[in-house]
CSV table of C-alpha atoms and ligand atoms in Angstrom, one decimal:
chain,number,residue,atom,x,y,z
A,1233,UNK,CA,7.5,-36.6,37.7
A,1234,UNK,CA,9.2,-33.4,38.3
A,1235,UNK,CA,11.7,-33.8,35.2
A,1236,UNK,CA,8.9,-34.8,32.9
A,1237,UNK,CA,6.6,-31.7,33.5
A,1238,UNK,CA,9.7,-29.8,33.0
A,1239,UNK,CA,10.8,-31.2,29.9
A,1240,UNK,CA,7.2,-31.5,28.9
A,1241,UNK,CA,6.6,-27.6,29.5
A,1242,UNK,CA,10.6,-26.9,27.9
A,1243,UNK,CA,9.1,-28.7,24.8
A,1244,UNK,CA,5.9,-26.3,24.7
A,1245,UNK,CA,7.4,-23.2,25.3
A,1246,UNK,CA,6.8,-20.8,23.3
A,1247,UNK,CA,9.9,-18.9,21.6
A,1248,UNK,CA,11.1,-15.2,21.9
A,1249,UNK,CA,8.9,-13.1,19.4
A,1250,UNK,CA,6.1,-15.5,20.0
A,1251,UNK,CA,2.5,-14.2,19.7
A,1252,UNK,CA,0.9,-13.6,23.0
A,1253,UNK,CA,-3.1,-12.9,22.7
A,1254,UNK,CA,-3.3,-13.4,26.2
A,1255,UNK,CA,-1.2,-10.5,26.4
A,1256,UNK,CA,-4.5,-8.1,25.8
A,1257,UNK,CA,-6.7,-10.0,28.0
A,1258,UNK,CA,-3.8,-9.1,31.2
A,1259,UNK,CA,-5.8,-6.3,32.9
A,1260,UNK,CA,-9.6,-5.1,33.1
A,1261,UNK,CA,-8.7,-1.9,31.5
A,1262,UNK,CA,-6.9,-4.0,28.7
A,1263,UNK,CA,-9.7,-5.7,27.9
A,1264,UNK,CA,-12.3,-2.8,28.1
A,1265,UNK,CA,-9.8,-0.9,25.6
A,1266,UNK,CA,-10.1,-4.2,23.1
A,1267,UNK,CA,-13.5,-4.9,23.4
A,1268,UNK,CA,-15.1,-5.5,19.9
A,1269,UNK,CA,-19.2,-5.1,20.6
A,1270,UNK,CA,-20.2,-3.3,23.7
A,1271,UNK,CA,-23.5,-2.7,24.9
A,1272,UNK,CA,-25.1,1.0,25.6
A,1273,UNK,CA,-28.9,1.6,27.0
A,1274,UNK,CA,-29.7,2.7,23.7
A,1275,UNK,CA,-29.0,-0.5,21.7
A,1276,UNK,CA,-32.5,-1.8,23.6
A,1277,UNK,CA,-36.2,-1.6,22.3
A,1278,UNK,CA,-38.3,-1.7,25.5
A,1279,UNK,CA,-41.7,-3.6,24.7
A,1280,UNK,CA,-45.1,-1.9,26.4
A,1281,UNK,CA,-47.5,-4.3,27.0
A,1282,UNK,CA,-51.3,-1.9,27.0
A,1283,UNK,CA,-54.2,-2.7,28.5
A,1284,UNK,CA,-57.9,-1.1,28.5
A,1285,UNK,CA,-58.7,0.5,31.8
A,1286,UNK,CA,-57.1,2.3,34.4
A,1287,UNK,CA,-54.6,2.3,36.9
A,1288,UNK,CA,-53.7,-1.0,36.1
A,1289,UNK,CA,-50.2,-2.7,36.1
A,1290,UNK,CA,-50.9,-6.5,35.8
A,1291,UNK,CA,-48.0,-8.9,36.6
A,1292,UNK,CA,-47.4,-11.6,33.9
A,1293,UNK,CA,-46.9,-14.4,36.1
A,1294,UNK,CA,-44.5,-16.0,32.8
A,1295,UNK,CA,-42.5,-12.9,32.3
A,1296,UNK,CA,-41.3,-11.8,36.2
A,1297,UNK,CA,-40.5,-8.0,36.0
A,1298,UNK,CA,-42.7,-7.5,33.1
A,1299,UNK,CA,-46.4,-5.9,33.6
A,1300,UNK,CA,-49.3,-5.1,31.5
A,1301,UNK,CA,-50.1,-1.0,31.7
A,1302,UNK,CA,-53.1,1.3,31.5
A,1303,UNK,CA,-52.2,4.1,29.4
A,1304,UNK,CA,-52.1,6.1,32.7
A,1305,UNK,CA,-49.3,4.3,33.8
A,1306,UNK,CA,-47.6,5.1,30.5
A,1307,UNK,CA,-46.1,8.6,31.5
A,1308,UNK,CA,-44.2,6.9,35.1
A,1309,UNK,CA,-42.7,4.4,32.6
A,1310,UNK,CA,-41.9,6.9,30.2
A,1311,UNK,CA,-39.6,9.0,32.6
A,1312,UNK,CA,-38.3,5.6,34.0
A,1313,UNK,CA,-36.8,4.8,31.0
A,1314,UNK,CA,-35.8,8.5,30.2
A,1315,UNK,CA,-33.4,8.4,33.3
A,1316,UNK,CA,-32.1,4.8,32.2
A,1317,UNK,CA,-31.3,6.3,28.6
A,1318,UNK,CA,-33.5,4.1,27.0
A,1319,UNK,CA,-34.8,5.8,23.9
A,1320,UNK,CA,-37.7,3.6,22.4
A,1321,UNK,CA,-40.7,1.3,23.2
A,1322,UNK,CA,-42.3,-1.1,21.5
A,1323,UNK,CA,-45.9,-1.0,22.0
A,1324,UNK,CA,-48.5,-4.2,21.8
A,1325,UNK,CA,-52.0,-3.3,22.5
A,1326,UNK,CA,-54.7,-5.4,24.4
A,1327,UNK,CA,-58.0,-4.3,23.5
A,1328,UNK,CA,-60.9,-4.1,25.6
A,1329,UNK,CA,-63.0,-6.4,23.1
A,1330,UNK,CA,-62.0,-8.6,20.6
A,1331,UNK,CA,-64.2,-9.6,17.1
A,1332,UNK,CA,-63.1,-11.8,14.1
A,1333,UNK,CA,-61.8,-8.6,12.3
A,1334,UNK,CA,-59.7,-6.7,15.2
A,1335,UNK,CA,-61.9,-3.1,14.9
A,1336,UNK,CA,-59.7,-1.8,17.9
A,1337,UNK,CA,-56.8,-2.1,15.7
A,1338,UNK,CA,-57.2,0.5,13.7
A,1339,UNK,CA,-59.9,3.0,15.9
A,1340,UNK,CA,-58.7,6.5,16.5
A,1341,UNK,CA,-59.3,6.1,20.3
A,1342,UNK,CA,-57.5,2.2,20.3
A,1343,UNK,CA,-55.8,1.1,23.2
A,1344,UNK,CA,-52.4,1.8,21.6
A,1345,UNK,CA,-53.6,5.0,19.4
A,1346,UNK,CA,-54.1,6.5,22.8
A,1347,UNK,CA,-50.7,4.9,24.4
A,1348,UNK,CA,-48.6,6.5,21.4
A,1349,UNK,CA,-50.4,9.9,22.8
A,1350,UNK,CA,-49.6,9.6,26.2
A,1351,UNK,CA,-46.2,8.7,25.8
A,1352,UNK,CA,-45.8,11.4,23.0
A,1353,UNK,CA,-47.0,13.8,25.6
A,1354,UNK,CA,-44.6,12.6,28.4
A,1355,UNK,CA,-41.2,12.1,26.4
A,1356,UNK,CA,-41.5,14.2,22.9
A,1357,UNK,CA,-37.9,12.4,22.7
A,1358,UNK,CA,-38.8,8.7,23.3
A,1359,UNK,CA,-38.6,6.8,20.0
A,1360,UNK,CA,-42.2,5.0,19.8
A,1361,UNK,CA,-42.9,1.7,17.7
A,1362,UNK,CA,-45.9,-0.3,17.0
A,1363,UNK,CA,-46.7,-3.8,16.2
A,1364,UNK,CA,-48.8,-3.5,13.5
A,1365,UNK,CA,-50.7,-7.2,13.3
A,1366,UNK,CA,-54.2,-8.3,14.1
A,1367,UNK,CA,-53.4,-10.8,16.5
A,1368,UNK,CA,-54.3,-9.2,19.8
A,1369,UNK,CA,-57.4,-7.7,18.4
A,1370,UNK,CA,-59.1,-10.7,16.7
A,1371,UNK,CA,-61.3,-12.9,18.9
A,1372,UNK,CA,-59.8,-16.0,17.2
A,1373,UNK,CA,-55.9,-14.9,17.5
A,1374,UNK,CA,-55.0,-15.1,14.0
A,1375,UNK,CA,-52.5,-12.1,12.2
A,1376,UNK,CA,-55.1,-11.8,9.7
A,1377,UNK,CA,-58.8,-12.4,8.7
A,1378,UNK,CA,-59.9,-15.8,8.4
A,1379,UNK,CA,-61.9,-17.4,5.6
A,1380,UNK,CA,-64.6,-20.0,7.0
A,1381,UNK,CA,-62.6,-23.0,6.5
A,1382,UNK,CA,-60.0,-20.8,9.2
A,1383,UNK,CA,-57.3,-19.7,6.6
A,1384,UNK,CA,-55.6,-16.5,6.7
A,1385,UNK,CA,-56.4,-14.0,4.2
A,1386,UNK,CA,-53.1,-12.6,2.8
A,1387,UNK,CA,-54.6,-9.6,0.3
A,1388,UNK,CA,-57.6,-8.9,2.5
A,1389,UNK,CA,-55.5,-8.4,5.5
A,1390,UNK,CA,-53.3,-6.0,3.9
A,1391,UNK,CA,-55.9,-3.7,3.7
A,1392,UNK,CA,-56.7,-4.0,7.3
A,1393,UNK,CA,-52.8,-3.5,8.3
A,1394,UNK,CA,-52.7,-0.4,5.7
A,1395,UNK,CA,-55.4,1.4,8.3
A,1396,UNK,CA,-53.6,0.2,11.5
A,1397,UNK,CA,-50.4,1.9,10.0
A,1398,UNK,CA,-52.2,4.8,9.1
A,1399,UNK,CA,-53.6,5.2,12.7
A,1400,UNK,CA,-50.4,4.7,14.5
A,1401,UNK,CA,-48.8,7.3,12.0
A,1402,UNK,CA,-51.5,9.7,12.7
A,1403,UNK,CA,-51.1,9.3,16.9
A,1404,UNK,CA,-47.6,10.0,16.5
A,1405,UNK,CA,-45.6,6.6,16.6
A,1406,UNK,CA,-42.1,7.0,14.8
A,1407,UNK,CA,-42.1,3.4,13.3
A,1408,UNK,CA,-44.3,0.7,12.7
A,1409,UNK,CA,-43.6,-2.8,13.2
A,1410,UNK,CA,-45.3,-4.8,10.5
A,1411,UNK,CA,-45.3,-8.6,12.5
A,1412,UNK,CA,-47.2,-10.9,10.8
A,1413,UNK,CA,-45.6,-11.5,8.2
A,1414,UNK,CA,-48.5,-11.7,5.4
A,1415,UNK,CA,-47.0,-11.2,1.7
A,1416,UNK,CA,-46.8,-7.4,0.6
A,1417,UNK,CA,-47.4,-5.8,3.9
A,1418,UNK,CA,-44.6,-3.9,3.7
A,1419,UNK,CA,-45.6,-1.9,0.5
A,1420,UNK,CA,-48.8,-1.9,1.3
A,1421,UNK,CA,-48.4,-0.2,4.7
A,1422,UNK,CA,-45.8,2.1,2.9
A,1423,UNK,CA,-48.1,3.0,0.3
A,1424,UNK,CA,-51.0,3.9,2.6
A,1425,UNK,CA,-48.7,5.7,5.0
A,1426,UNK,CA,-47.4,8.1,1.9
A,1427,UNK,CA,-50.9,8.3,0.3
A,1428,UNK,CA,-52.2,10.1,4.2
A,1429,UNK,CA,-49.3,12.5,4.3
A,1430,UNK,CA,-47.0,10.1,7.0
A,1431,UNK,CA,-44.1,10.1,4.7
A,1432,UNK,CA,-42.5,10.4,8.4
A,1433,UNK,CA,-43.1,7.5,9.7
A,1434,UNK,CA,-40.7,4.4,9.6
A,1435,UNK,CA,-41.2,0.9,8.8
A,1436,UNK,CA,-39.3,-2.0,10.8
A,1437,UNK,CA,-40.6,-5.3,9.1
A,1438,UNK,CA,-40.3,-8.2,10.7
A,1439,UNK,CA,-39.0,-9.4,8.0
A,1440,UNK,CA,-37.4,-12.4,9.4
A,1441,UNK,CA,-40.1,-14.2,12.3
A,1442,UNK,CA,-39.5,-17.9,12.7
A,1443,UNK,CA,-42.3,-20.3,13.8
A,1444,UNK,CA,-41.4,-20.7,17.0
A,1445,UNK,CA,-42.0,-22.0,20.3
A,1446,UNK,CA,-40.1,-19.4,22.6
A,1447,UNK,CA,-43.3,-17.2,21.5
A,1448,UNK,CA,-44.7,-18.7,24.4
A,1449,UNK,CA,-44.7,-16.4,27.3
A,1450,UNK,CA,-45.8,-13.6,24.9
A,1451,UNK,CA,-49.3,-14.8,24.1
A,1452,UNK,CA,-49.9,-14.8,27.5
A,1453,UNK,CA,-48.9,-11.1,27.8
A,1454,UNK,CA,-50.5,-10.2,24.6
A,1455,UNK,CA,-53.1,-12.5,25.1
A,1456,UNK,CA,-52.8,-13.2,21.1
A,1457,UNK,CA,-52.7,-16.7,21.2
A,1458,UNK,CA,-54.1,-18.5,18.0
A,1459,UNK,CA,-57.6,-19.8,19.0
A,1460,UNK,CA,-57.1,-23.2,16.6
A,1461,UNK,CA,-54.4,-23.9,14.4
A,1462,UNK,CA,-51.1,-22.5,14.4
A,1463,UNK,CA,-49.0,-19.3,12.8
A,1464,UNK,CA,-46.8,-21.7,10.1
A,1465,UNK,CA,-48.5,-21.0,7.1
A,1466,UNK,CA,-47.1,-17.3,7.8
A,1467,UNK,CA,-43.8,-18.3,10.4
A,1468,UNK,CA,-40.8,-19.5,8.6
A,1469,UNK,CA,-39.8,-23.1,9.2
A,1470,UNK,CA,-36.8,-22.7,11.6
A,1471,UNK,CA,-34.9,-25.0,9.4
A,1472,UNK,CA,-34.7,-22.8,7.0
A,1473,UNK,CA,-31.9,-19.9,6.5
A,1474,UNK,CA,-32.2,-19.2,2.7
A,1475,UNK,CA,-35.7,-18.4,3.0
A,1476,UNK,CA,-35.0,-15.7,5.6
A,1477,UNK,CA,-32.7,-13.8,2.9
A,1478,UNK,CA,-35.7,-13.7,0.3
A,1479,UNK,CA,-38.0,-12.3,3.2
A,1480,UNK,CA,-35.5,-9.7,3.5
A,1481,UNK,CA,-34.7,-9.0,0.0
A,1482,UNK,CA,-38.5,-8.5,-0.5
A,1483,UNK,CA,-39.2,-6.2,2.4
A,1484,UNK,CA,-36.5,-4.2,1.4
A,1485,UNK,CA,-37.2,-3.9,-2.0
A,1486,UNK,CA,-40.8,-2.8,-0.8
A,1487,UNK,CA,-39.4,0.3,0.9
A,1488,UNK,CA,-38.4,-1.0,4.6
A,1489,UNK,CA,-36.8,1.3,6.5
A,1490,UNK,CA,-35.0,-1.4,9.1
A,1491,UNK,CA,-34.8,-5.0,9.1
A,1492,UNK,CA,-36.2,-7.9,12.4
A,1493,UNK,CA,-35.5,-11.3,13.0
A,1494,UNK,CA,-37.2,-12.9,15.5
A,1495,UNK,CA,-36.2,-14.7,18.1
A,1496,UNK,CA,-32.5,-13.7,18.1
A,1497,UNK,CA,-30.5,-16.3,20.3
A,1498,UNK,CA,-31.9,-19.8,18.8
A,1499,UNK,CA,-30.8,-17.7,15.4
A,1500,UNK,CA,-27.9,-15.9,15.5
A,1501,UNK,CA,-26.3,-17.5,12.2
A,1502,UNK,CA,-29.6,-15.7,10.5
A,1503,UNK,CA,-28.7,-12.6,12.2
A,1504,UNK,CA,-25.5,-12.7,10.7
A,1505,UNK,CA,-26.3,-13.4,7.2
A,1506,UNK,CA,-29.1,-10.8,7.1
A,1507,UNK,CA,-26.8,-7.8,8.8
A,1508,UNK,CA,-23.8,-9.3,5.6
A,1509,UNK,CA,-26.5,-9.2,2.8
A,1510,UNK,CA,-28.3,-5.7,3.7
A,1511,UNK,CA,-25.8,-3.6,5.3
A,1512,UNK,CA,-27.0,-0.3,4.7
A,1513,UNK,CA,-29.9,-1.2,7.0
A,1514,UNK,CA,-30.4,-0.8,10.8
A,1515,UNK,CA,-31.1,-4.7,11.8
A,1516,UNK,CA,-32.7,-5.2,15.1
A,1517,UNK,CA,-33.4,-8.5,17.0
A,1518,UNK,CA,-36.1,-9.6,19.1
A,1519,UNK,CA,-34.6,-11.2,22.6
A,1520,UNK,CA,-38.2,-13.0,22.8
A,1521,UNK,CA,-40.3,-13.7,25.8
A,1522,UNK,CA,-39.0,-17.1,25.9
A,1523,UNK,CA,-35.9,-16.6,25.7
A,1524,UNK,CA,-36.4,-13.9,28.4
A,1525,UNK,CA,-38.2,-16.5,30.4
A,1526,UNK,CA,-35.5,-19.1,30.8
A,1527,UNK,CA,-33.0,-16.8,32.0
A,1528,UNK,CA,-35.5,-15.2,35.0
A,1529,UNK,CA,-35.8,-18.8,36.3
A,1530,UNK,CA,-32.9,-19.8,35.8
A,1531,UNK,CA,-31.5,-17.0,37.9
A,1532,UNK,CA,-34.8,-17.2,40.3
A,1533,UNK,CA,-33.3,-20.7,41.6
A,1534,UNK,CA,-29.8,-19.6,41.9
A,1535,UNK,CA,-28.7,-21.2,38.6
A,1536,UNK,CA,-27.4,-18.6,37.2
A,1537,UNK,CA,-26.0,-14.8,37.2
A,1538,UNK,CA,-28.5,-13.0,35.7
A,1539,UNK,CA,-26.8,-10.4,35.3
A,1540,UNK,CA,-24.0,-11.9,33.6
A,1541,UNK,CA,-26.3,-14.4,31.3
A,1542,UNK,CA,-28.1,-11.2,30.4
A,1543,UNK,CA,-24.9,-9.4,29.2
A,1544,UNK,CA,-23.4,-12.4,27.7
A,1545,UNK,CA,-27.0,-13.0,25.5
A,1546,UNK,CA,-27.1,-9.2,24.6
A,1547,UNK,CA,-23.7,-8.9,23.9
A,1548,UNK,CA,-24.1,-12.2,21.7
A,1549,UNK,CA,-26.8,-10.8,19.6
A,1550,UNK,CA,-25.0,-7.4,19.1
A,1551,UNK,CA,-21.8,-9.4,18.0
A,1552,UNK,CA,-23.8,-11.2,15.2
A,1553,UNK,CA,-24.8,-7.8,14.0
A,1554,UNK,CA,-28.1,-6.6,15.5
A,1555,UNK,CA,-27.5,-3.0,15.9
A,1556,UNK,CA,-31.0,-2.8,17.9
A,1557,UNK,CA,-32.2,-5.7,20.4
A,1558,UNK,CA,-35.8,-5.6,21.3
A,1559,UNK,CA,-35.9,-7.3,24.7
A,1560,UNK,CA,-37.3,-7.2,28.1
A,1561,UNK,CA,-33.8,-7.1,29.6
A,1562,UNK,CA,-33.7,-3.3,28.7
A,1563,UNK,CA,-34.5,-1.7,31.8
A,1564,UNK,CA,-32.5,-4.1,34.2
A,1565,UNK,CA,-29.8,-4.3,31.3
A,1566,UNK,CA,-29.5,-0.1,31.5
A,1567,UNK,CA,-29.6,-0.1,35.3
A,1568,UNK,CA,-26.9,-2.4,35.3
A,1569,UNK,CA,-24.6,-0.5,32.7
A,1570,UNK,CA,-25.4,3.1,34.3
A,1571,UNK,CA,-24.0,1.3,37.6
A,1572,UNK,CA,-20.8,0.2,35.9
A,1573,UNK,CA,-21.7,-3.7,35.8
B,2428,ZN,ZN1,-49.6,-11.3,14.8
């Protein structure tokens, strides 16, 4: 037994001058010194979930760690993720009352019109973001106004998302986060947003949103889930990668500022081909609730490091080519980086 391992390892062994990767992976401080994507507080997009009403911070029992906010409790968040070095939110606003053409969305004294203020107020530095879609302000949970036979109205809705832009640029938000994928938002919204003076604001389209399942724990946050029928007539299939590039090509050719896909970790290949195709853009990637989800109870039955899952999925969709990863990791994901992992 003895002689044949030998001669078995003799035969294997590699020659003087051989190349050694392993030699680079000897030491911590080797492999920190050769590490090709690396993670920093301010690669994260924070989402806000905002409620009507006050002092409120709601627990959403499919998201542990995540809450619905008043806008009071915006400004304590806002210096919470000063201190972590995260530098922008993502806001999603729940109204106080919903009707088949989301009003709210768009009204000067909105849930989120009035979040972008406070947290303008609090942290002048903090990069704010808005989803701009209908579907947390319609009472049938659509992206977009419905006909009677319950179709989404591309052309009709654009007008709609034009004033929602309009009134997030005029609050104060950086960028606006076209979501719902209707044909022509983007240069519609960047139309509007020149014609009012907001030459200022930024758009990140979500150029790129699949139709898919791991949307699941958000509707229950954003309480924006579709009251019959589905989002597919809007969603891409998730069979399809080609189809994401022509999204792309047309948001950028309508003015986009920065590029989504959405969800990032079932899609990564997609992430890839967009960042190849548009490099001059920032690309960001949406670590969705879902995806969030799985690893919080995972790790709440022992089945996993979180903390190492959480690096290993962040670190995954930076490597693709995400400069930007929207996710609900952030704060935990900063923590744990200030701390020295
Ligand atoms: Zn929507």
């Amino acid at each position: 037994m003895t002689s044949f391992h030998s001669d078995a390892l003799e035969a294997l062994r590699v020659g003087p001058g051989a190349k050694r990767p392993r030699r680079l992976r000897r030491t911590q401080s080797l492999r920190d010194l050769v590490r090709e994507t690396t993670l920093e507080p301010s690669d994260f997009v924070y989402p806000l979930f905002v409620v009507a009403g006050e002092d409120t911070r709601r627990p959403i029992e499919s998201m542990p760690g995540i809450h619905q906010l008043s806008v009071d409790r915006l400004e304590g968040e806002a210096r919470e993720l000063a201190t972590l070095g995260v530098k922008a939110v993502l806001l999603f606003g729940i109204p106080g009352a919903k009707d088949p053409h989301g009003l709210e969305s768009f009204a000067d004294d909105g849930v989120v019109q009035q979040a972008i203020r406070a947290l303008k107020d609090a942290a002048p530095d903090l990069v704010v973001v808005t989803d701009v879609c209908l579907c947390e302000y319609t009472d049938h949970g659509h992206c977009g106004l419905v006909d009677d036979a319950g179709e989404v109205l591309n052309d009709e809705t654009l007008d709609v998302l034009r004033r929602i832009a309009v009134s997030h640029g005029e609050a104060g938000a950086d960028i606006v986060a076209p979501s719902g994928m209707m044909d022509g938002m983007v240069g519609a919204i960047r139309g509007a947003l020149d014609e009012e003076g907001l030459q200022r604001v930024a758009i990140l389209s979500y150029a790129v949103k699949y139709a898919s399942a791991f949307y699941g724990p958000f509707r229950e946050a954003a309480e924006g889930a579709p009251a019959f029928g589905d989002r597919r007539s809007q969603q891409i299939d998730p069979g399809n990668a080609r189809e994401a590039l022509r999204e792309a090509a047309l948001d950028v050719e309508e003015g986009a500022d920065g590029l989504l896909v959405k969800p990032a970790l079932g899609y990564l290949d997609v992430v890839r081909s967009v960042r190849e195709r548009f490099p001059e853009l920032p690309l960001a990637a949406y670590n969705v609730s879902g995806e969030y989800a799985m690893v919080k109870a995972a790790a709440a039955n022992g089945w996993l490091d979180e903390r190492a899952v959480v690096f290993e999925a962040l670190t995954g969709i930076r490597r693709a080519g995400a400069d930007l990863v929207v996710t609900y990791h952030a704060k935990d994901a900063a923590a744990w980086l200030q701390s020295g992992r």
